[in-house]
mmCIF file of C-alpha atoms in Angstrom:
data_model
loop_
_atom_site.group_PDB
_atom_site.id
_atom_site.type_symbol
_atom_site.label_atom_id
_atom_site.label_comp_id
_atom_site.label_asym_id
_atom_site.label_seq_id
_atom_site.Cartn_x
_atom_site.Cartn_y
_atom_site.Cartn_z
ATOM 1 C CA MET A 66 0.000 0.000 0.000
ATOM 2 C CA PRO A 67 1.459 3.422 -0.893
ATOM 3 C CA ASP A 68 2.599 5.683 1.940
ATOM 4 C CA ASP A 69 -0.012 8.325 1.145
ATOM 5 C CA ALA A 70 -2.670 5.831 2.223
ATOM 6 C CA TYR A 71 -1.559 6.567 5.768
ATOM 7 C CA LEU A 72 -2.075 10.311 5.509
ATOM 8 C CA LEU A 73 -4.352 11.517 8.248
ATOM 9 C CA CYS A 74 -5.875 14.400 6.308
ATOM 10 C CA ALA A 75 -7.638 14.549 2.955
ATOM 11 C CA GLU A 76 -6.660 18.092 2.062
ATOM 12 C CA ASP A 77 -5.214 19.025 -1.305
ATOM 13 C CA ALA A 78 -1.430 18.773 -1.456
ATOM 14 C CA ALA A 79 -1.150 22.525 -1.985
ATOM 15 C CA ALA A 80 -3.149 23.305 1.150
ATOM 16 C CA ALA A 81 -0.135 22.832 3.396
ATOM 17 C CA PHE A 82 1.506 25.814 1.771
ATOM 18 C CA LEU A 83 -1.452 28.204 1.760
ATOM 19 C CA ASP A 84 -0.859 29.422 5.301
ATOM 20 C CA ALA A 85 2.894 29.853 4.926
ATOM 21 C CA ALA A 86 4.004 32.515 7.349
ATOM 22 C CA ALA A 87 3.399 36.003 6.027
ATOM 23 C CA GLY A 88 5.866 38.795 5.502
ATOM 24 C CA SER A 89 9.432 37.704 6.042
ATOM 25 C CA ALA A 90 8.657 34.249 7.367
ATOM 26 C CA CYS A 91 10.898 31.919 5.383
ATOM 27 C CA THR A 92 13.241 28.989 5.559
ATOM 28 C CA GLY A 93 16.499 30.895 5.625
ATOM 29 C CA ASP A 94 17.618 29.502 2.267
ATOM 30 C CA ASP A 95 15.502 31.690 -0.003
ATOM 31 C CA ALA A 96 17.416 34.220 -2.059
ATOM 32 C CA VAL A 97 16.926 37.774 -0.831
ATOM 33 C CA ASP A 98 16.832 40.452 -3.481
ATOM 34 C CA ASP A 99 18.140 43.918 -2.764
ATOM 35 C CA ASP A 100 14.705 45.497 -2.934
ATOM 36 C CA GLU A 101 13.400 43.149 -0.244
ATOM 37 C CA CYS A 102 15.392 45.142 2.289
ATOM 38 C CA SER A 103 13.975 48.445 1.104
ATOM 39 C CA SER A 104 11.702 50.600 3.223
ATOM 40 C CA ALA A 105 8.606 49.785 1.136
ATOM 41 C CA GLY A 106 6.175 47.815 3.259
ATOM 42 C CA GLU A 107 8.576 47.794 6.209
ATOM 43 C CA GLU A 108 5.906 48.884 8.662
ATOM 44 C CA ASP A 109 3.567 46.097 7.563
ATOM 45 C CA SER A 110 6.393 43.562 7.859
ATOM 46 C CA ALA A 111 7.288 44.826 11.332
ATOM 47 C CA ALA A 112 3.658 44.511 12.411
ATOM 48 C CA SER A 113 3.502 40.938 11.124
ATOM 49 C CA ILE A 114 6.757 40.031 12.860
ATOM 50 C CA ALA A 115 5.462 41.556 16.109
ATOM 51 C CA GLU A 116 2.381 39.338 15.863
ATOM 52 C CA PHE A 117 4.554 36.270 15.425
ATOM 53 C CA ILE A 118 6.594 37.265 18.494
ATOM 54 C CA GLY A 119 3.404 37.616 20.482
ATOM 55 C CA GLY A 120 2.299 34.097 19.604
ATOM 56 C CA GLU A 121 5.580 32.186 19.593
ATOM 57 C CA ALA A 122 5.116 30.773 23.102
ATOM 58 C CA ASP A 123 2.138 28.771 21.825
ATOM 59 C CA TYR A 124 4.519 26.683 19.698
ATOM 60 C CA SER A 125 7.138 25.960 22.361
ATOM 61 C CA PRO A 126 7.513 23.059 24.800
ATOM 62 C CA ARG A 127 6.189 23.459 28.321
ATOM 63 C CA ALA A 128 8.200 25.831 30.507
ATOM 64 C CA ASP A 129 9.449 23.027 32.786
ATOM 65 C CA TYR A 130 10.758 20.913 29.900
ATOM 66 C CA PRO A 131 14.400 22.148 29.964
ATOM 67 C CA ASP A 132 14.658 21.509 33.726
ATOM 68 C CA ARG A 133 13.254 18.012 33.300
ATOM 69 C CA LEU A 134 15.986 17.310 30.749
ATOM 70 C CA ARG A 135 18.650 18.722 33.073
ATOM 71 C CA SER A 136 17.393 16.592 35.949
ATOM 72 C CA ARG A 137 17.287 13.564 33.617
ATOM 73 C CA SER A 138 13.603 13.053 34.244
ATOM 74 C CA ILE A 139 13.640 12.971 30.446
ATOM 75 C CA ASP A 140 16.737 11.333 28.980
ATOM 76 C CA PRO A 141 18.871 14.132 27.437
ATOM 77 C CA ALA A 142 21.154 11.611 25.715
ATOM 78 C CA ALA A 143 18.196 10.051 23.900
ATOM 79 C CA ARG A 144 17.063 13.510 22.786
ATOM 80 C CA ALA A 145 20.564 14.376 21.572
ATOM 81 C CA GLU A 146 20.738 11.124 19.600
ATOM 82 C CA SER A 147 17.378 11.856 17.990
ATOM 83 C CA VAL A 148 18.369 15.425 17.071
ATOM 84 C CA ALA A 149 21.606 14.158 15.509
ATOM 85 C CA TRP A 150 19.661 11.581 13.478
ATOM 86 C CA ILE A 151 17.154 14.196 12.266
ATOM 87 C CA LEU A 152 19.981 16.470 11.108
ATOM 88 C CA LYS A 153 21.697 13.534 9.422
ATOM 89 C CA VAL A 154 18.568 12.757 7.404
ATOM 90 C CA GLN A 155 18.045 16.453 6.635
ATOM 91 C CA GLU A 156 21.519 16.640 5.132
ATOM 92 C CA TYR A 157 21.222 13.277 3.364
ATOM 93 C CA TYR A 158 18.048 14.220 1.492
ATOM 94 C CA GLY A 159 18.752 17.947 1.183
ATOM 95 C CA PHE A 160 15.725 18.929 3.239
ATOM 96 C CA LEU A 161 15.153 22.549 4.176
ATOM 97 C CA PRO A 162 16.719 23.675 7.461
ATOM 98 C CA LEU A 163 13.181 24.548 8.555
ATOM 99 C CA THR A 164 12.150 20.906 8.141
ATOM 100 C CA ALA A 165 14.798 19.736 10.602
ATOM 101 C CA TYR A 166 13.950 22.491 13.069
ATOM 102 C CA LEU A 167 10.235 21.690 12.920
ATOM 103 C CA ALA A 168 10.898 17.991 13.508
ATOM 104 C CA VAL A 169 12.873 18.795 16.655
ATOM 105 C CA ASN A 170 10.192 21.279 17.727
ATOM 106 C CA TYR A 171 7.440 18.678 17.361
ATOM 107 C CA MET A 172 9.528 16.145 19.285
ATOM 108 C CA ASP A 173 10.272 18.556 22.149
ATOM 109 C CA ARG A 174 6.659 19.682 22.409
ATOM 110 C CA PHE A 175 5.453 16.076 22.522
ATOM 111 C CA LEU A 176 8.046 15.038 25.132
ATOM 112 C CA SER A 177 7.099 17.996 27.319
ATOM 113 C CA LEU A 178 3.531 16.667 27.415
ATOM 114 C CA HIS A 179 3.940 12.875 27.393
ATOM 115 C CA ARG A 180 6.374 10.463 28.985
ATOM 116 C CA LEU A 181 7.698 7.774 26.657
ATOM 117 C CA PRO A 182 8.683 4.301 27.885
ATOM 118 C CA GLN A 183 12.458 3.932 27.934
ATOM 119 C CA GLU A 184 12.632 0.230 27.036
ATOM 120 C CA ASP A 185 15.220 -0.562 24.357
ATOM 121 C CA GLY A 186 15.096 2.974 22.978
ATOM 122 C CA TRP A 187 12.611 2.174 20.209
ATOM 123 C CA PRO A 188 9.846 4.557 21.399
ATOM 124 C CA MET A 189 12.173 7.540 21.126
ATOM 125 C CA GLN A 190 13.330 6.454 17.686
ATOM 126 C CA LEU A 191 9.728 6.023 16.561
ATOM 127 C CA LEU A 192 8.938 9.545 17.806
ATOM 128 C CA ALA A 193 11.907 11.021 15.907
ATOM 129 C CA VAL A 194 10.914 9.277 12.662
ATOM 130 C CA THR A 195 7.307 10.390 13.112
ATOM 131 C CA CYS A 196 8.177 14.026 13.790
ATOM 132 C CA LEU A 197 10.502 14.179 10.794
ATOM 133 C CA SER A 198 7.820 12.603 8.614
ATOM 134 C CA LEU A 199 5.292 15.247 9.703
ATOM 135 C CA ALA A 200 7.771 18.085 9.200
ATOM 136 C CA ALA A 201 8.718 16.832 5.732
ATOM 137 C CA LYS A 202 5.051 16.647 4.742
ATOM 138 C CA MET A 203 4.647 20.244 5.892
ATOM 139 C CA GLU A 204 7.649 21.748 4.100
ATOM 140 C CA GLU A 205 9.073 19.500 1.382
ATOM 141 C CA THR A 206 7.785 19.103 -2.164
ATOM 142 C CA LEU A 207 9.435 15.696 -2.566
ATOM 143 C CA VAL A 208 9.205 13.394 0.454
ATOM 144 C CA PRO A 209 10.865 9.960 0.599
ATOM 145 C CA SER A 210 8.767 6.946 1.464
ATOM 146 C CA LEU A 211 8.439 6.224 5.163
ATOM 147 C CA LEU A 212 10.789 3.265 4.790
ATOM 148 C CA ASP A 213 13.375 5.267 2.868
ATOM 149 C CA LEU A 214 13.189 8.028 5.477
ATOM 150 C CA GLN A 215 14.710 5.632 7.996
ATOM 151 C CA ILE A 216 18.245 5.736 6.668
ATOM 152 C CA GLU A 217 21.161 3.703 8.058
ATOM 153 C CA GLY A 218 21.948 4.475 11.667
ATOM 154 C CA THR A 219 18.582 3.479 13.071
ATOM 155 C CA ARG A 220 18.336 0.379 15.221
ATOM 156 C CA TYR A 221 14.764 -0.365 14.189
ATOM 157 C CA VAL A 222 12.800 -0.017 10.972
ATOM 158 C CA PHE A 223 9.140 0.823 11.503
ATOM 159 C CA GLU A 224 6.400 -0.082 9.084
ATOM 160 C CA PRO A 225 4.325 2.748 7.576
ATOM 161 C CA GLY A 226 1.238 1.702 9.531
ATOM 162 C CA THR A 227 3.121 2.013 12.825
ATOM 163 C CA ILE A 228 4.387 5.469 11.900
ATOM 164 C CA GLY A 229 0.904 6.503 10.774
ATOM 165 C CA ARG A 230 -0.574 5.594 14.150
ATOM 166 C CA MET A 231 2.190 7.487 15.929
ATOM 167 C CA GLU A 232 1.545 10.506 13.706
ATOM 168 C CA LEU A 233 -2.015 10.611 14.989
ATOM 169 C CA LEU A 234 -0.786 10.560 18.600
ATOM 170 C CA VAL A 235 1.644 13.406 17.940
ATOM 171 C CA LEU A 236 -0.905 15.472 16.023
ATOM 172 C CA THR A 237 -3.429 15.071 18.822
ATOM 173 C CA ALA A 238 -0.872 16.054 21.464
ATOM 174 C CA LEU A 239 0.082 19.168 19.475
ATOM 175 C CA ASN A 240 -3.571 20.045 18.790
ATOM 176 C CA TRP A 241 -2.744 19.761 15.077
ATOM 177 C CA ARG A 242 -0.707 22.972 15.301
ATOM 178 C CA LEU A 243 2.170 22.179 12.970
ATOM 179 C CA ARG A 244 2.672 25.571 11.317
ATOM 180 C CA SER A 245 4.984 26.624 14.143
ATOM 181 C CA VAL A 246 6.710 29.940 14.740
ATOM 182 C CA THR A 247 10.456 29.260 14.458
ATOM 183 C CA PRO A 248 13.666 31.310 14.218
ATOM 184 C CA PHE A 249 13.281 31.077 10.438
ATOM 185 C CA THR A 250 10.103 33.126 10.748
ATOM 186 C CA PHE A 251 12.274 36.108 11.742
ATOM 187 C CA ILE A 252 15.666 35.553 10.200
ATOM 188 C CA ASP A 253 15.134 37.367 6.866
ATOM 189 C CA PHE A 254 13.595 40.387 8.560
ATOM 190 C CA PHE A 255 16.439 40.672 11.074
ATOM 191 C CA ALA A 256 19.101 40.192 8.392
ATOM 192 C CA CYS A 257 17.605 43.080 6.428
ATOM 193 C CA LYS A 258 17.791 45.237 9.549
ATOM 194 C CA VAL A 259 21.529 44.607 9.731
ATOM 195 C CA ASP A 260 22.085 44.959 5.989
ATOM 196 C CA PRO A 261 19.392 47.287 4.558
ATOM 197 C CA GLY A 262 21.123 47.437 1.193
ATOM 198 C CA GLY A 263 20.872 43.670 0.812
ATOM 199 C CA ARG A 264 24.464 43.231 -0.340
ATOM 200 C CA HIS A 265 25.377 40.637 2.301
ATOM 201 C CA THR A 266 21.922 39.391 3.230
ATOM 202 C CA ARG A 267 22.292 35.947 1.618
ATOM 203 C CA CYS A 268 25.501 35.348 3.502
ATOM 204 C CA LEU A 269 23.991 36.548 6.792
ATOM 205 C CA ILE A 270 20.998 34.236 6.419
ATOM 206 C CA ALA A 271 23.132 31.229 5.463
ATOM 207 C CA ARG A 272 25.519 31.691 8.385
ATOM 208 C CA ALA A 273 22.712 32.388 10.867
ATOM 209 C CA THR A 274 20.992 29.218 9.650
ATOM 210 C CA GLN A 275 24.150 27.228 10.416
ATOM 211 C CA VAL A 276 24.253 28.672 13.906
ATOM 212 C CA ILE A 277 20.603 27.834 14.589
ATOM 213 C CA LEU A 278 20.931 24.235 13.398
ATOM 214 C CA SER A 279 24.047 23.811 15.518
ATOM 215 C CA ALA A 280 22.267 25.264 18.546
ATOM 216 C CA ILE A 281 19.322 22.856 18.559
ATOM 217 C CA HIS A 282 21.616 20.085 19.799
ATOM 218 C CA ASP A 283 22.004 21.856 23.135
ATOM 219 C CA ILE A 284 19.209 21.822 25.705
ATOM 220 C CA GLU A 285 20.298 25.228 27.061
ATOM 221 C CA PHE A 286 18.742 26.877 24.008
ATOM 222 C CA LEU A 287 15.337 25.492 24.983
ATOM 223 C CA ASP A 288 15.140 28.366 27.482
ATOM 224 C CA HIS A 289 15.134 30.871 24.608
ATOM 225 C CA CYS A 290 12.232 31.807 22.361
ATOM 226 C CA PRO A 291 12.543 31.598 18.548
ATOM 227 C CA SER A 292 12.768 35.379 18.050
ATOM 228 C CA SER A 293 15.668 35.670 20.498
ATOM 229 C CA MET A 294 17.443 32.754 18.802
ATOM 230 C CA ALA A 295 16.992 34.357 15.386
ATOM 231 C CA ALA A 296 18.238 37.748 16.570
ATOM 232 C CA ALA A 297 21.227 36.210 18.365
ATOM 233 C CA ALA A 298 22.134 34.091 15.328
ATOM 234 C CA VAL A 299 22.051 37.152 13.051
ATOM 235 C CA LEU A 300 24.232 39.024 15.552
ATOM 236 C CA CYS A 301 26.730 36.147 15.526
ATOM 237 C CA ALA A 302 26.772 36.089 11.731
ATOM 238 C CA THR A 303 27.200 39.877 11.585
ATOM 239 C CA GLY A 304 30.171 39.735 13.946
ATOM 240 C CA GLU A 305 31.970 37.395 11.547
ATOM 241 C CA MET A 306 31.661 39.764 8.575
ATOM 242 C CA PRO A 307 34.266 42.552 8.540
ATOM 243 C CA SER A 308 32.278 44.492 5.951
ATOM 244 C CA LEU A 309 29.375 44.966 8.382
ATOM 245 C CA GLU A 310 29.303 47.007 11.567
ATOM 246 C CA PRO A 311 28.899 44.862 14.694
ATOM 247 C CA VAL A 312 25.518 45.122 16.380
ATOM 248 C CA ASP A 313 24.959 44.686 20.101
ATOM 249 C CA PRO A 314 21.805 43.184 21.672
ATOM 250 C CA GLY A 315 20.797 46.597 22.967
ATOM 251 C CA ALA A 316 20.480 47.846 19.407
ATOM 252 C CA ALA A 317 18.909 44.631 18.123
ATOM 253 C CA VAL A 318 15.976 45.002 20.491
ATOM 254 C CA ASN A 319 14.854 47.990 18.417
ATOM 255 C CA TRP A 320 14.402 45.861 15.312
ATOM 256 C CA CYS A 321 10.828 45.046 16.266
ATOM 257 C CA ILE A 322 8.261 45.460 19.020
ATOM 258 C CA GLY A 323 8.251 42.541 21.436
ATOM 259 C CA LEU A 324 11.950 41.695 21.406
ATOM 260 C CA ALA A 325 13.622 41.417 24.825
ATOM 261 C CA GLU A 326 17.177 42.648 25.263
ATOM 262 C CA GLU A 327 17.896 40.246 28.124
ATOM 263 C CA GLY A 328 16.721 37.265 26.106
ATOM 264 C CA ILE A 329 18.727 38.246 23.031
ATOM 265 C CA SER A 330 21.836 39.014 25.090
ATOM 266 C CA SER A 331 21.856 35.739 27.031
ATOM 267 C CA CYS A 332 21.152 33.698 23.892
ATOM 268 C CA TYR A 333 23.874 35.577 22.006
ATOM 269 C CA GLN A 334 26.438 34.835 24.718
ATOM 270 C CA LEU A 335 25.440 31.182 24.732
ATOM 271 C CA MET A 336 25.772 30.961 20.957
ATOM 272 C CA GLN A 337 29.232 32.495 21.085
ATOM 273 C CA GLN A 338 30.339 29.975 23.711
ATOM 274 C CA LEU A 339 28.738 26.812 22.399
ATOM 275 C CA VAL A 340 28.417 27.363 18.647
ATOM 276 C CA ILE A 341 30.798 29.996 17.295
ATOM 277 C CA GLY A 342 33.675 28.721 19.417
ATOM 278 C CA ASN A 343 33.167 25.157 18.238
ATOM 279 C CA VAL A 344 33.714 25.313 14.495
ATOM 280 C CA GLN A 345 34.020 21.536 14.269
ATOM 281 C CA ARG A 346 30.257 21.283 14.650
ATOM 282 C CA ILE A 347 29.656 23.083 11.354
ATOM 283 C CA THR A 348 29.355 20.654 8.460
ATOM 284 C CA THR A 349 31.539 20.907 5.392
ATOM 285 C CA THR A 350 28.479 21.125 3.153
ATOM 286 C CA ALA A 351 26.989 24.051 5.041
ATOM 287 C CA SER A 352 30.321 25.867 5.044
ATOM 288 C CA ALA A 353 30.547 25.444 1.269
ATOM 289 C CA GLU A 354 27.131 27.058 0.886
ATOM 290 C CA VAL A 355 28.218 30.092 2.853
ATOM 291 C CA ASN A 356 31.388 30.398 0.788
ATOM 292 C CA LEU A 357 29.272 30.423 -2.360
ATOM 293 C CA CYS A 358 26.887 33.091 -1.128
ATOM 294 C CA CYS A 359 29.682 35.262 0.280
ATOM 295 C CA SER A 360 31.322 35.250 -3.146
ATOM 296 C CA ASP A 361 28.059 36.613 -4.611
ATOM 297 C CA GLU A 362 27.109 33.228 -6.036
ATOM 298 C CA VAL A 363 23.417 32.379 -5.888
ATOM 299 C CA LEU A 364 22.669 30.214 -2.862
ATOM 300 C CA SER A 365 21.511 26.784 -3.973
ATOM 301 C CA SER A 366 17.900 25.896 -3.218
ATOM 302 C CA HIS A 367 17.327 23.049 -0.779
ATOM 303 C CA SER A 368 13.579 22.915 -1.118
ATOM 304 C CA SER A 369 13.706 19.693 -3.105
ATOM 305 C CA SER A 370 15.929 17.405 -5.111
ATOM 306 C CA PRO A 371 15.150 16.049 -8.601
ATOM 307 C CA SER A 372 15.095 12.533 -7.261
ATOM 308 C CA SER A 373 15.582 10.908 -3.876
ATOM 309 C CA PRO A 374 18.912 9.109 -3.351
ATOM 310 C CA PRO A 375 18.627 5.335 -3.327
ATOM 311 C CA PRO A 376 17.962 4.026 0.177
ATOM 312 C CA PRO A 377 20.911 2.402 1.925
ATOM 313 C CA LYS A 378 20.788 -1.181 3.084
ATOM 314 C CA ARG A 379 18.861 -1.453 6.346
ATOM 315 C CA ARG A 380 18.462 -3.975 9.095
ATOM 316 C CA LYS A 381 15.259 -5.981 9.198
ATOM 317 C CA ARG A 382 14.496 -5.511 12.850
ATOM 318 C CA SER A 383 11.207 -4.429 14.366
ATOM 319 C CA PRO A 384 10.457 -3.259 17.888
ATOM 320 C CA PRO A 385 8.433 -5.572 20.063
ATOM 321 C CA GLY A 386 4.826 -4.698 20.670
ATOM 322 C CA THR A 387 4.396 -2.116 17.844
#
């Protein structure tokens, strides 16, 4: 039976894209033309961004979730393994950075609401596969089959029916709210604030995207809202570009109504310590993309690939009781 038989909605395929975030909400990989950073429509964009800031808490895990990870009430190592696997698949298939971020967001929101059994590790792996499947359906135009999505590195291979049932559990827990507010909702708008002329905007967005994807490994960033993460990532990227004037968090707070200087400042310091200072965590592929955009080359689109790579050989092992 084809994978689409397990879809839980009967909407048209294009419907998932109709409510794409307005204004500057984007994936971080879209090319930014010079006139996009012009003053035309800036007030409307600022108003839209302010609305997103006002509602971003509705798409975050419960407030006690980071402390439960620190206290090991929820296994932080299992979360870290799942995040690493999601990013591995994102790179393997060329998914949008937003797809990976959404998958981690869905996983964190679900874990903050429900306790998974820890036996053998298969429930956590099933949750990671399910969240990535949902995120890919939301953002990608070409989605691998549910079997092909489970690339090498997984201990179990789940059948589509099992993943479909888990999708329903996750969707119910999240109240079907998958169009989340993320750092990528704000990143274009903030980059244009730093570089109004648009000359370095592609490079700023690409580097800030690297920083954000590197940051989601670390549970300390769960204390920070998406707008603060986006602002801090743009500040980090700006500080690495000699052609742009450095911007401090006190100035960044004026980019839009609703931003908090304390939140941006603490997130910025954390990014400098845990991301910028650890260049080994940046992948060679992502670094090559930034080199291209900084040399005024057009940033390659990651929205889809002409064809999915052939699936690697996998182990025929299924979790008990699924």
